[in-house]
XYZ file of C-alpha atoms in Angstrom:
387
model
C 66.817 12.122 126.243
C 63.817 14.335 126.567
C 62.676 14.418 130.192
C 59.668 17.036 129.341
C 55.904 15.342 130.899
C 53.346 15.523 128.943
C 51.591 18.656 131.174
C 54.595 20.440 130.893
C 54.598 20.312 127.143
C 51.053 21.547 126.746
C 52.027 24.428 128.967
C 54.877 25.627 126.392
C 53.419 24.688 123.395
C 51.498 27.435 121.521
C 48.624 26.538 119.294
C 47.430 27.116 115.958
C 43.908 26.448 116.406
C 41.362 29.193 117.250
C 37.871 28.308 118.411
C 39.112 24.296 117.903
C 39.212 24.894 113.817
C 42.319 24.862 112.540
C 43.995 28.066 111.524
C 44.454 29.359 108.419
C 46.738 31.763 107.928
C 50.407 31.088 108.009
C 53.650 32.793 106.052
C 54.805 31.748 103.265
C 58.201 30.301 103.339
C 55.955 27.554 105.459
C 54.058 26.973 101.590
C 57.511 26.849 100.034
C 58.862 24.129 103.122
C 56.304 21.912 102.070
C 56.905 22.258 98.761
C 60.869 21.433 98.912
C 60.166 18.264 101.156
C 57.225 16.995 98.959
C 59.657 17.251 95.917
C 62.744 15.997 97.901
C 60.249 12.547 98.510
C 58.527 12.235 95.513
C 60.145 14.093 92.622
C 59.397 17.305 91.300
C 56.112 16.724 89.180
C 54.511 15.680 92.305
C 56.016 18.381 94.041
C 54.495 20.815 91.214
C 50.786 18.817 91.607
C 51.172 19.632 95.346
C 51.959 23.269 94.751
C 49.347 24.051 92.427
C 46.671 22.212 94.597
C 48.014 23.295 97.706
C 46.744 27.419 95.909
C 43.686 26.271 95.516
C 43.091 25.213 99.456
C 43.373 27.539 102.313
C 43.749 24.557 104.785
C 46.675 22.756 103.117
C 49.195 23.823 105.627
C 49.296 24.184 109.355
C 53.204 24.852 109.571
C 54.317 21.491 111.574
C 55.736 19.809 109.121
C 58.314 22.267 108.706
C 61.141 20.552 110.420
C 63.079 17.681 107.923
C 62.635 14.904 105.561
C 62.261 12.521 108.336
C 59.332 14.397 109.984
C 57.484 14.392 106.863
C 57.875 11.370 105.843
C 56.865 10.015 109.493
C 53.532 11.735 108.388
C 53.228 10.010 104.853
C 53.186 6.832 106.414
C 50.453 8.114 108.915
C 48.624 9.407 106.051
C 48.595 6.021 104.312
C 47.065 4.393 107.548
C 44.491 7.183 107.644
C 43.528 6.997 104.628
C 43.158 2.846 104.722
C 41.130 3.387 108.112
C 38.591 4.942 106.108
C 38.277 2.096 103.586
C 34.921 -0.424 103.982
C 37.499 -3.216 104.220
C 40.021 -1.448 106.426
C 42.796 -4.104 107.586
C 43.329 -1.720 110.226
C 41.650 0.748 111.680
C 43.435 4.129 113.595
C 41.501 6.989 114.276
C 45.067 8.948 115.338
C 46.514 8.589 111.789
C 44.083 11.820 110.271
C 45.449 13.915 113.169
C 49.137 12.540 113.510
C 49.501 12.664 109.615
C 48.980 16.834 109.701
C 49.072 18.155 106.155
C 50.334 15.084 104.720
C 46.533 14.134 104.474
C 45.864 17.043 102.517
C 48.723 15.732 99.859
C 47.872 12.056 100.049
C 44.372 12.515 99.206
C 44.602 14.169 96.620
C 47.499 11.678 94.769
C 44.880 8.576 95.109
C 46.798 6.746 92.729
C 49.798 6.546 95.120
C 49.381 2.975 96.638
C 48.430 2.776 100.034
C 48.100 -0.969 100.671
C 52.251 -2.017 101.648
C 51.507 0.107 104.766
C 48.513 -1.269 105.544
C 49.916 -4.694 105.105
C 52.938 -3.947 106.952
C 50.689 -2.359 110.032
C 48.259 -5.259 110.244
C 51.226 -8.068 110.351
C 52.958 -6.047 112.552
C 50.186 -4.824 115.019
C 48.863 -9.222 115.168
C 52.195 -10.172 116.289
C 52.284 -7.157 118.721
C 48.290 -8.352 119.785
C 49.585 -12.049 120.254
C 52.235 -10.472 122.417
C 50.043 -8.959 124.742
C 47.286 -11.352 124.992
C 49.844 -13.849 125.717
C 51.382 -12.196 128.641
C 48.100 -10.749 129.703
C 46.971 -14.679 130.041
C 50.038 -15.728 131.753
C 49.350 -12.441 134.449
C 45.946 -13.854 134.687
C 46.995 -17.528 135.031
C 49.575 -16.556 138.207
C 47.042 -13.832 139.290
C 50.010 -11.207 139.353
C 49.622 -8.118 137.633
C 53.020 -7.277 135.852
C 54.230 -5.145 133.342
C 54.723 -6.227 129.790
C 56.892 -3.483 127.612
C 56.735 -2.749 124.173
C 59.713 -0.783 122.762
C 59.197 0.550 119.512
C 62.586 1.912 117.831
C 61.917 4.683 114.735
C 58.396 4.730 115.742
C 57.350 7.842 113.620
C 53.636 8.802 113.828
C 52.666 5.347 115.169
C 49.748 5.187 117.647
C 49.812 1.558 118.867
C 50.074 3.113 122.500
C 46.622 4.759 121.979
C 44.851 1.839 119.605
C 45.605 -1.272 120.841
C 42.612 -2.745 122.848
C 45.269 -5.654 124.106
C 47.125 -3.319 125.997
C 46.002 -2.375 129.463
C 47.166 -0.895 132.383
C 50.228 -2.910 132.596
C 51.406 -2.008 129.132
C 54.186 0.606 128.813
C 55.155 1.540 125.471
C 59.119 2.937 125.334
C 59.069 5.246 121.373
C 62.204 6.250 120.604
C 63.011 8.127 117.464
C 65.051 11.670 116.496
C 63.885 14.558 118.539
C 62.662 16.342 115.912
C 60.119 13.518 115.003
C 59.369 13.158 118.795
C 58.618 17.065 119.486
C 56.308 16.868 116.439
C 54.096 14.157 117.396
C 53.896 15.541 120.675
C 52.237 18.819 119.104
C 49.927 16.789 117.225
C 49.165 14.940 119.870
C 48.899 18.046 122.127
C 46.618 20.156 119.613
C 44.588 17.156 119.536
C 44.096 17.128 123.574
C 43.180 20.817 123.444
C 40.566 20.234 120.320
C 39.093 17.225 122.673
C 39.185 19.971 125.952
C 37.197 22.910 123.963
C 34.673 20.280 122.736
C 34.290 19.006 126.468
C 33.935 22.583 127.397
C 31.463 22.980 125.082
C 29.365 19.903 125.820
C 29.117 21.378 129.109
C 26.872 24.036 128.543
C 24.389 21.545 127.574
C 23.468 18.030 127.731
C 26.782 15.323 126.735
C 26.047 12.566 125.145
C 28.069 9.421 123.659
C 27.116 10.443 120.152
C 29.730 13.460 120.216
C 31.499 13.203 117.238
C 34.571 14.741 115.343
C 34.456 14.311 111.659
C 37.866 13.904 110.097
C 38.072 13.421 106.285
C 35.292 10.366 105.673
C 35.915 9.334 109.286
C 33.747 10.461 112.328
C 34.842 9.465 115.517
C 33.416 9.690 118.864
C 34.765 11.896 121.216
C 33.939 10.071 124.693
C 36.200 7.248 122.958
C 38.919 9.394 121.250
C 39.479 11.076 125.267
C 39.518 7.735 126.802
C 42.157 6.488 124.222
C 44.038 9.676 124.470
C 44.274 9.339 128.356
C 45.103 5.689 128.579
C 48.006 6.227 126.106
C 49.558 8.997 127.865
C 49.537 6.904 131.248
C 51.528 4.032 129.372
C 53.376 5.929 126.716
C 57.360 7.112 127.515
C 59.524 8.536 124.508
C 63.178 8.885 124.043
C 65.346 10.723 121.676
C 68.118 9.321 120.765
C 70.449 8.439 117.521
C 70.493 4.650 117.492
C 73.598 4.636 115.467
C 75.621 5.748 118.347
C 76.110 3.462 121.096
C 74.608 4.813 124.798
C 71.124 4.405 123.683
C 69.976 1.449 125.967
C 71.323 4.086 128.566
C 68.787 6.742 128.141
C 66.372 3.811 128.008
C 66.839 2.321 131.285
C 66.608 5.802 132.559
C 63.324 6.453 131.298
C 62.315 3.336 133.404
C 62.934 0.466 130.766
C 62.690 -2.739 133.396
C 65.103 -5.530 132.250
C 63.341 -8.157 133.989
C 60.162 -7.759 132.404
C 59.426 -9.283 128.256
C 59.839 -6.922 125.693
C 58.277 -7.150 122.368
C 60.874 -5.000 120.293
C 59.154 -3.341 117.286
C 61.977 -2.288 114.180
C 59.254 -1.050 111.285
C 60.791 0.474 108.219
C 63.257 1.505 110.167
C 66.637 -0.997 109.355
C 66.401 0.087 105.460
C 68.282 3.422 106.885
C 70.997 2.210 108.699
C 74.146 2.713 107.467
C 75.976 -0.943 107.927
C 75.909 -4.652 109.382
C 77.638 -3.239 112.387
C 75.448 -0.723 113.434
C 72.241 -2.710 112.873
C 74.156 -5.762 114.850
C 75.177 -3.682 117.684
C 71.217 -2.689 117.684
C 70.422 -6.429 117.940
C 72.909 -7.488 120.212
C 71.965 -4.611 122.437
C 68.128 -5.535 122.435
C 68.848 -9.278 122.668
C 70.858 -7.842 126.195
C 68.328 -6.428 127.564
C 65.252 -8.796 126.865
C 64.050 -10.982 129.789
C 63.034 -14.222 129.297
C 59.912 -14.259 126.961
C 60.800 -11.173 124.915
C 60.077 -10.938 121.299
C 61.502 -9.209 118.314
C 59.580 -8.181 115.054
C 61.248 -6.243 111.659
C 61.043 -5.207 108.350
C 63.994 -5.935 106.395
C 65.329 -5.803 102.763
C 66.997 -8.190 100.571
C 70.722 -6.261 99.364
C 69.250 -6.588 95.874
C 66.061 -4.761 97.194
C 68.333 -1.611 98.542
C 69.555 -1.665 94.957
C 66.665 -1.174 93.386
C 65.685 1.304 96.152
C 68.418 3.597 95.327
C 67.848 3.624 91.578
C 64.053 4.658 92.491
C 61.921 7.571 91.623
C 61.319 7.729 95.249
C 63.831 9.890 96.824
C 63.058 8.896 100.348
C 64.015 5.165 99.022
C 67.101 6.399 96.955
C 68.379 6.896 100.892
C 67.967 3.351 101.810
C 71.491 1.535 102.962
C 71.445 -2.136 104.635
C 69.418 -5.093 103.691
C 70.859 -8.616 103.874
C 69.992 -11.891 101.776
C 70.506 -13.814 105.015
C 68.123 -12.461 107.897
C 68.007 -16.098 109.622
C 72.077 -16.029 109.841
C 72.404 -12.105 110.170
C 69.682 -12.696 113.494
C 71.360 -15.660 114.934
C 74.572 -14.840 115.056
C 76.539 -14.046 118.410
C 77.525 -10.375 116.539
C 73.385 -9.779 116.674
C 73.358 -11.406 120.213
C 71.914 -14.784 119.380
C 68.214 -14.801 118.802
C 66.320 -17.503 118.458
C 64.982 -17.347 114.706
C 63.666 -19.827 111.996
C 62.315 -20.370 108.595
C 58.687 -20.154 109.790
C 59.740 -16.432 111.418
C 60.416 -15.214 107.863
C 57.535 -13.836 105.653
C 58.094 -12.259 102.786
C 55.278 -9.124 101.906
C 53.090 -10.889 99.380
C 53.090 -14.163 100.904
C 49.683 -15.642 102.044
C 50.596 -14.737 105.768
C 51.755 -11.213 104.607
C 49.344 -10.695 102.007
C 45.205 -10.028 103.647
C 43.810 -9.943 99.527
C 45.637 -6.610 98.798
C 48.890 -7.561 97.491
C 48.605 -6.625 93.685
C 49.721 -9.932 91.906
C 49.540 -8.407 88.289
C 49.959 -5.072 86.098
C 52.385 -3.504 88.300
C 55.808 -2.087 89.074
C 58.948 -3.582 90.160
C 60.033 -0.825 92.377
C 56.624 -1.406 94.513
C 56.369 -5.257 93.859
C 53.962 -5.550 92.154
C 53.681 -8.824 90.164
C 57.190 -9.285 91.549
C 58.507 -11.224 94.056
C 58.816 -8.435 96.734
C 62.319 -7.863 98.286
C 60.885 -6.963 102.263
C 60.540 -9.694 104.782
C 58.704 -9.484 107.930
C 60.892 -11.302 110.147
C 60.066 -12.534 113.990
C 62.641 -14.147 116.264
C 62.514 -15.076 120.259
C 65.164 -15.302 122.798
């Protein structure tokens, strides 16, 4: 596990900005990177649209993104919530996403007819049952007049900003992200070029009168400064990441180390992540090991497939989804069981995307495509369970 502070990795990391504008001039086997990773997701045509745009702007790349598939697509999905935050009738709203999602912006916005709306769907249910998490526990610290920490670990967590977003969290929050290290050590250079944009523009304000209507304009989206420090320093005094493979077994290990408290609820957080492991053992071992460590009160929320939904993944155009392996017909059983370490799950924890409870108006009911559900009974379910 990566024991690096935060201070420490500003000190080694070198930026690319100059003067807080991004910089534009970068070699080109970074151009051709892109290029192999956008065609390795999407297919080569898209691939080719990227390419030819990408000549025509000198800002397309800023050379993070060239690491692995996973990396990139860690910044699609940011790029989808970015580009939904800017929307009049936004069903969430994260001013990290433009920053965390790097070039992947760039590519997103300018394929508007790739659908956007299962990750905003996905986020919203996901970030309410989070919200009810917290509120609850931050009701029950009020109640007994003890201030205690509530955790939230968040395994494959990607690009995700909840540490930074969510208003329910609050000084007694502590959000554990795990994910691969090369994820991890890209999101902390976003996030660090991002805390050196927000320290020139303070620097600047200084040599004249600061005032809350500061603003950074990203894409359609201008956000205030004053606000986008004060998230940025409240999430790195609850935030703690860990690298780790969570196919091998020692993971809870490196979590406790980190300072993972067993006696305190846990809201465990598996989004789009359980598509990618490889078989019912190593996603029950995951379980079982979560379900282990949760104190009484704990919660668990997931994504998961139907199997007939990781067929159709792997005969998709998508390459990312030709890469999916384990899904189960049976998420009720599959939780329940003593192999997944017995949580506590019913028919009212299981929604399947589309559903009215899964659903916010922007489920597309008509004219669509199987392989994205549209006008088809989807194959994900958004599943809850308790100990």
């Amino acid at each position: 596990a990566s024991t690096q502070s935060h201070s420490e990795i500003m000190v080694s990391y070198s930026s690319n900005r100059h003067d807080g504008k991004l910089s534009t001039i970068f070699p080109f086997f970074v151009t051709s990177a892109i290029f192999v990773l956008v065609s390795f997701i999407f297919g080569d045509e898209d691939a080719d649209n990227y390419h030819d745009q990408d000549k025509r702007s000198k800002n397309a790349l800023t050379g993070d993104l060239n690491s692995s598939i996973v990396s990139y697509s860690s910044c699609l999905i940011a790029s989808s919530r970015a580009i939904e935050s800017e929307r009049p009738d936004a069903l969430i709203v994260d001013p990290l996403a433009k920053f965390l999602a790097s070039t992947a912006y760039e590519y997103r916005k300018k394929h508007t007819e790739k659908p956007t709306w299962r990750i905003a769907i996905r986020t919203r249910y996901f970030d309410d049952h989070i919200r009810s998490f917290l509120t609850k526990h931050n009701v029950l610290q009020q109640q007994q007049q003890q201030e205690q920490t509530v955790q939230v670990v968040h395994l494959g967590v990607g690009m995700d900003s909840r540490a930074y977003r969510l208003e329910e969290a609050n000084e007694n929050t502590i959000f554990y992200e795990i994910d691969c290290p090369e994820v991890l050590e890209l999101k902390e250079r976003l996030l660090t070029d991002l805390r050196k944009q927000l320290l020139l523009s303070s620097s600047s304000s200084s040599n004249g009168p600061s005032t809350d209507e500061e603003t950074i304009t990203e894409g359609k989206m201008v956000i205030s400064i004053p606000r986008l420090r004060e998230m940025i320093r409240n999430g790195d005094s609850r935030r703690r990441t860990l690298s780790c493979n969570l196919e091998e077994s020692g993971w809870e290990e490196h979590l406790l180390r980190t300072g993972f408290d067993v006696s305190r609820p846990t809201c465990w957080v598996l989004e789009g992540l359980t598509y990618y492991l490889k078989d019912d053992g190593v996603v029950s071992s995951i379980f079982q090991t979560m379900r282990r460590m949760s104190a009484e009160g704990s919660s668990l929320i997931v994504s998961i497939s139907s199997k007939h939904g990781v067929k159709r993944a792997k005969r998709s155009k998508n390459k990312l989804m030709q890469s999916w392996k384990w899904g189960t017909d049976e998420p009720i059983k599959f939780l329940s069981s003593s192999e997944s370490g017995g949580w506590e799950c019913t028919s009212d924890d299981v929604v399947i995307l589309g559903e009215e409870r899964a659903n916010y108006g922007r489920y597309p009911q008509q004219n669509g495509n199987a392989e994205h559900g549209n006008g088809h009974r989807s194959e994900i379910s958004y599943v809850t369970a308790r100990c």
